[in-house]
Amino acid sequence: MTITQDASFCIDLHCHSTASDGALSPEDLISRAAEQGVTHLALTDHDTIVGLSEARAAAERSGMSLIPGTELSCVWRSHTIHIVGLDFDPRSETFLKAMETQHANRWGRARAIADKLSKVGVDDLLDKATTAANGDVPGRPHFARVLVNEGVVKDINQAFKRYLGQGKPGDVKAFWPELEDIVQWIVDAGGIAVLAHPRKYKLTATKLRALVSDFKRAGGRAMEVSTSGQSSGDLGFLAELCRREELLASQGSDFHFPGSPWCELGRIMKMPDGVEPVWHHFKQPVGLPERA
Ligand code: MN
Ligand code: MN
Ligand code: MN
């Protein structure tokens, strides 16, 4: 099947608001997306859907289609993998329970990081990191900022090098559910599970194939082919992988904050021909040619 891409759509299925680690409120994010000409957007905050209702109201005002979304962290063979869930029912009981679990997991991880770093001698480290995260669950960047502010290290880089980077005491991973569980949550809520930014995990080709195969076995149906900051070589590689594995192809900027020229809402490299877009399989398909 050959796909002709309709120039009247601008589809971005991966971005973040202040509901997770993005800089713009859901409402401001929608405004910016509208300015950029985005017609179909999925807000995919990390491990939460609390931004969706504000985003939905704003999207309705600006005539944009909002597809329910989230980006869930999980574990696969000791790697942290991100799975984007799209077009699920955000009111599904099981899904809301799952979101609570993810939230608790984030706090569990934050507490564990604070425990592991208790030896560096910063009083009330978890509280300070929480403040750095504007009252939300702190992640490693927030801990890093506190370590800088408290004079433990001279900058963020050093904070990661000594305390928070891979293999360092504050590198806490083990709190996420398994890949299979995450995919199941999305499927049970009527959504499509998408393997996010497959190049970002820096897996060998063999391992990436193993990941894709486990993901498919669990019920995963799509992968991101076009994301920000990719070379055209990456794009070709992922399109080929997507075709070979018979997955649906997704695209998204992974926008977090304004001001980086290489990452803007709706500004994504054109999807290569010959892949089947995931948006053709939404409950309300986007851009499907009229069938005779
Ligand atoms: Mn993020
Ligand atoms: Mn991600
Ligand atoms: Mn993301």
Coordinates of C-alpha atoms and ligand atoms in Angstrom, one line a residue:
M1 CA 0.0 0.0 0.0
T2 CA 1.4 3.4 -0.9
I3 CA 0.7 6.2 1.4
T4 CA 0.2 9.7 0.0
Q5 CA 0.7 12.1 2.8
D6 CA -1.9 14.8 3.1
A7 CA -0.2 18.2 3.4
S8 CA -3.4 19.6 5.0
F9 CA -2.5 17.8 8.3
C10 CA 0.3 18.5 10.7
I11 CA 0.5 15.6 13.2
D12 CA 2.6 15.6 16.4
L13 CA 2.0 12.6 18.7
H14 CA 4.7 13.2 21.4
C15 CA 5.2 16.2 23.6
H16 CA 5.3 17.3 27.2
S17 CA 3.7 20.0 29.4
T18 CA 4.1 21.1 33.1
A19 CA 2.1 18.0 34.0
S20 CA 5.5 16.3 33.7
D21 CA 8.8 17.8 32.7
G22 CA 7.7 20.2 30.1
A23 CA 8.0 24.0 30.4
L24 CA 4.5 25.1 29.1
S25 CA 1.2 24.5 30.8
P26 CA -1.1 22.2 28.8
E27 CA -3.1 25.4 27.6
D28 CA 0.1 27.2 26.5
L29 CA 1.3 24.1 24.8
I30 CA -1.9 23.9 22.8
S31 CA -1.6 27.6 21.8
R32 CA 2.0 27.1 20.7
A33 CA 1.1 24.0 18.7
A34 CA -1.7 25.9 17.0
E35 CA 0.7 28.7 16.1
Q36 CA 3.0 26.1 14.6
G37 CA 0.1 24.8 12.4
V38 CA -0.4 21.5 14.3
T39 CA -3.8 20.0 13.5
H40 CA -3.6 16.8 15.5
L41 CA -1.7 16.6 18.8
A42 CA -1.2 14.0 21.5
L43 CA 0.0 15.4 24.8
T44 CA 2.2 12.6 26.2
D45 CA 3.3 13.6 29.6
H46 CA 5.5 11.1 31.5
D47 CA 3.5 8.6 33.5
T48 CA 0.5 10.8 33.9
I49 CA -2.7 12.0 32.2
V50 CA -3.5 14.8 34.6
G51 CA -2.8 17.4 31.8
L52 CA -5.3 16.0 29.4
S53 CA -8.5 17.8 30.5
E54 CA -6.9 21.2 30.4
A55 CA -5.4 20.4 27.0
R56 CA -8.7 19.1 25.7
A57 CA -10.5 22.3 26.6
A58 CA -7.8 24.4 25.0
A59 CA -7.7 22.2 21.9
E60 CA -11.5 22.5 21.5
R61 CA -11.2 26.3 21.6
S62 CA -8.6 26.4 18.9
G63 CA -10.2 23.7 16.7
M64 CA -7.3 21.2 17.1
S65 CA -7.8 17.5 17.5
L66 CA -6.4 16.1 20.7
I67 CA -5.6 12.4 20.9
P68 CA -5.4 11.0 24.4
G69 CA -1.7 10.2 25.1
T70 CA 0.9 9.5 27.8
E71 CA 4.5 8.3 27.8
L72 CA 5.1 5.4 30.3
S73 CA 8.4 4.2 31.6
C74 CA 9.1 0.5 32.0
V75 CA 11.9 -1.9 32.3
W76 CA 13.1 -4.3 29.7
R77 CA 16.2 -6.4 30.4
S78 CA 17.5 -3.8 32.8
H79 CA 17.0 -1.0 30.3
T80 CA 14.5 1.8 31.0
I81 CA 12.2 1.9 27.9
H82 CA 9.5 4.5 27.1
I83 CA 6.2 3.4 25.6
V84 CA 3.8 6.0 24.3
G85 CA 0.1 5.2 24.7
L86 CA -2.2 6.7 22.2
D87 CA -6.0 6.9 21.6
F88 CA -6.9 5.0 24.8
D89 CA -10.0 5.7 26.9
P90 CA -8.7 8.1 29.6
R91 CA -11.6 7.2 31.8
S92 CA -10.9 3.5 31.9
E93 CA -10.8 2.3 35.5
T94 CA -7.8 0.0 35.0
F95 CA -5.9 2.8 33.3
L96 CA -6.5 5.3 36.1
K97 CA -5.3 2.6 38.6
A98 CA -2.2 2.1 36.5
M99 CA -1.5 5.8 36.5
E100 CA -1.7 5.8 40.3
T101 CA 0.8 2.9 40.3
Q102 CA 3.2 4.9 38.0
H103 CA 2.9 8.0 40.3
A104 CA 3.7 5.9 43.4
N105 CA 6.6 4.4 41.5
R106 CA 8.0 7.9 40.8
W107 CA 7.8 8.8 44.4
G108 CA 9.4 5.5 45.4
R109 CA 12.2 6.2 43.1
A110 CA 12.6 9.7 44.4
R111 CA 12.7 8.5 48.0
A112 CA 15.3 5.8 47.1
I113 CA 17.5 8.4 45.4
A114 CA 17.3 10.6 48.5
D115 CA 18.2 7.6 50.7
K116 CA 21.2 6.6 48.5
L117 CA 22.5 10.2 48.6
S118 CA 22.0 10.6 52.3
K119 CA 25.8 10.2 52.8
V120 CA 26.5 13.5 50.9
G121 CA 25.2 15.3 53.9
V122 CA 22.5 17.6 52.5
D123 CA 19.7 18.0 55.1
D124 CA 16.2 17.4 53.8
L125 CA 17.4 16.5 50.4
L126 CA 14.0 15.0 49.3
D127 CA 12.2 18.1 50.3
K128 CA 14.6 20.4 48.6
A129 CA 14.5 18.3 45.4
T130 CA 10.7 18.4 45.6
T131 CA 10.8 22.2 45.8
A132 CA 13.2 22.2 42.8
A133 CA 10.5 20.2 41.0
N134 CA 7.8 22.8 41.9
G135 CA 6.2 20.4 44.4
D136 CA 6.0 17.5 42.0
V137 CA 7.9 14.2 42.1
P138 CA 11.6 15.1 41.7
G139 CA 13.7 13.3 39.1
R140 CA 17.5 13.2 38.8
P141 CA 17.8 16.7 37.3
H142 CA 16.1 18.2 40.3
F143 CA 18.5 16.3 42.7
A144 CA 21.4 17.5 40.6
R145 CA 20.2 21.1 40.9
V146 CA 20.0 20.8 44.7
L147 CA 23.5 19.3 44.9
V148 CA 24.8 22.4 42.9
N149 CA 22.8 24.8 45.1
E150 CA 24.2 23.2 48.3
G151 CA 27.7 23.4 47.0
V152 CA 28.3 19.7 46.9
V153 CA 29.3 19.8 43.3
K154 CA 30.2 22.7 41.0
D155 CA 27.7 22.1 38.2
I156 CA 25.0 19.8 36.9
N157 CA 27.5 17.8 34.9
Q158 CA 29.6 17.0 38.0
A159 CA 26.4 16.1 39.9
F160 CA 25.7 13.4 37.3
K161 CA 29.3 12.3 37.0
R162 CA 29.7 11.7 40.7
Y163 CA 26.2 11.0 42.1
L164 CA 23.4 10.5 39.6
G165 CA 24.8 9.2 36.3
Q166 CA 24.8 5.6 35.2
G167 CA 26.3 3.3 37.9
K168 CA 26.6 6.1 40.5
P169 CA 24.9 5.8 43.9
G170 CA 21.8 7.9 42.9
D171 CA 21.2 6.0 39.7
V172 CA 18.1 4.3 40.8
K173 CA 16.2 2.3 38.1
A174 CA 14.3 -0.6 39.5
F175 CA 10.9 0.9 40.1
W176 CA 9.2 0.7 36.8
P177 CA 6.9 -2.1 35.7
E178 CA 7.9 -4.6 33.1
L179 CA 7.4 -3.8 29.4
E180 CA 4.6 -6.4 29.1
D181 CA 2.5 -4.8 31.9
I182 CA 2.7 -1.3 30.5
V183 CA 1.7 -2.5 27.0
Q184 CA -1.2 -4.4 28.5
W185 CA -2.5 -1.4 30.4
I186 CA -2.6 0.6 27.1
V187 CA -4.3 -2.3 25.2
D188 CA -6.8 -2.9 28.0
A189 CA -7.8 0.8 27.8
G190 CA -8.4 0.5 24.1
G191 CA -5.3 2.3 23.0
I192 CA -2.3 1.7 20.8
A193 CA 1.1 1.1 22.4
V194 CA 4.0 2.8 20.5
L195 CA 7.7 2.1 21.1
A196 CA 9.1 5.6 21.7
H197 CA 12.3 6.9 20.1
P198 CA 13.9 3.5 19.5
R199 CA 17.4 4.9 18.7
K200 CA 17.6 6.6 22.1
Y201 CA 18.3 3.4 24.0
K202 CA 21.6 2.9 22.2
L203 CA 20.9 -0.8 21.8
T204 CA 22.8 -2.9 19.3
A205 CA 20.8 -3.9 16.2
T206 CA 20.3 -7.4 17.6
K207 CA 19.1 -6.1 21.0
L208 CA 16.8 -3.6 19.3
R209 CA 15.2 -6.5 17.3
A210 CA 14.8 -8.5 20.5
L211 CA 13.1 -5.5 22.1
V212 CA 10.8 -5.0 19.1
S213 CA 9.9 -8.7 19.1
D214 CA 9.1 -8.7 22.9
F215 CA 7.1 -5.5 22.4
K216 CA 5.0 -7.0 19.6
R217 CA 4.4 -10.2 21.6
A218 CA 3.1 -8.1 24.4
G219 CA 0.6 -6.4 22.1
G220 CA 2.6 -3.4 20.9
R221 CA 1.5 -2.2 17.5
A222 CA 3.5 0.9 16.5
M223 CA 6.9 2.5 16.8
E224 CA 8.1 6.1 16.4
V225 CA 9.9 6.5 13.1
S226 CA 10.2 10.3 12.8
T227 CA 11.2 12.2 16.0
S228 CA 13.2 15.4 16.6
G229 CA 17.0 15.5 16.3
Q230 CA 17.3 12.6 14.0
S231 CA 19.6 12.2 11.1
S232 CA 18.1 11.1 7.8
G233 CA 20.1 7.9 8.3
D234 CA 18.2 7.3 11.5
L235 CA 14.9 8.0 9.8
G236 CA 15.7 5.5 7.0
F237 CA 16.9 2.9 9.5
L238 CA 13.7 3.2 11.6
A239 CA 11.4 3.2 8.6
E240 CA 13.0 0.0 7.3
L241 CA 12.7 -1.6 10.8
C242 CA 9.1 -0.5 11.0
R243 CA 8.3 -2.0 7.6
R244 CA 10.1 -5.2 8.2
E245 CA 8.4 -5.7 11.6
E246 CA 5.0 -4.7 10.2
L247 CA 4.5 -2.1 12.9
L248 CA 2.5 1.1 12.4
A249 CA 4.6 4.2 12.2
S250 CA 4.2 7.1 14.5
Q251 CA 5.8 10.6 14.7
G252 CA 6.3 13.2 17.3
S253 CA 8.6 16.1 18.3
D254 CA 9.1 15.1 21.9
F255 CA 8.8 18.9 22.6
H256 CA 9.7 19.9 26.2
F257 CA 10.4 23.6 26.1
P258 CA 10.6 26.5 23.7
G259 CA 13.8 27.8 22.4
S260 CA 15.6 24.8 21.0
P261 CA 15.8 25.1 17.2
W262 CA 16.1 21.4 16.7
C263 CA 12.9 20.5 18.6
E264 CA 9.7 22.3 17.9
L265 CA 6.0 21.3 18.0
G266 CA 4.9 19.9 14.6
R267 CA 8.4 20.2 13.1
I268 CA 9.2 16.6 12.3
M269 CA 10.9 15.1 9.2
K270 CA 8.4 13.8 6.7
M271 CA 7.6 10.2 7.2
P272 CA 9.2 8.0 4.5
D273 CA 6.8 6.4 2.0
G274 CA 5.9 2.8 2.5
V275 CA 5.1 2.8 6.2
E276 CA 1.6 2.6 7.5
P277 CA 0.8 5.7 9.7
V278 CA -0.6 4.9 13.1
W279 CA -3.2 7.7 12.7
H280 CA -4.9 5.7 10.1
H281 CA -5.8 3.3 12.9
F282 CA -7.2 5.8 15.4
K283 CA -10.8 5.4 16.4
Q284 CA -11.3 8.5 14.3
P285 CA -8.8 7.9 11.5
V286 CA -6.8 10.9 10.3
G287 CA -6.1 11.5 6.6
L288 CA -7.4 8.3 5.2
P289 CA -8.1 8.5 1.5
E290 CA -11.8 8.2 0.7
R291 CA -12.5 4.6 -0.2
A292 CA -14.6 4.0 -3.2
Ligands
MN1 MN 11.0 14.2 29.4
MN2 MN 11.1 9.5 26.2
MN3 MN 9.0 12.3 25.7

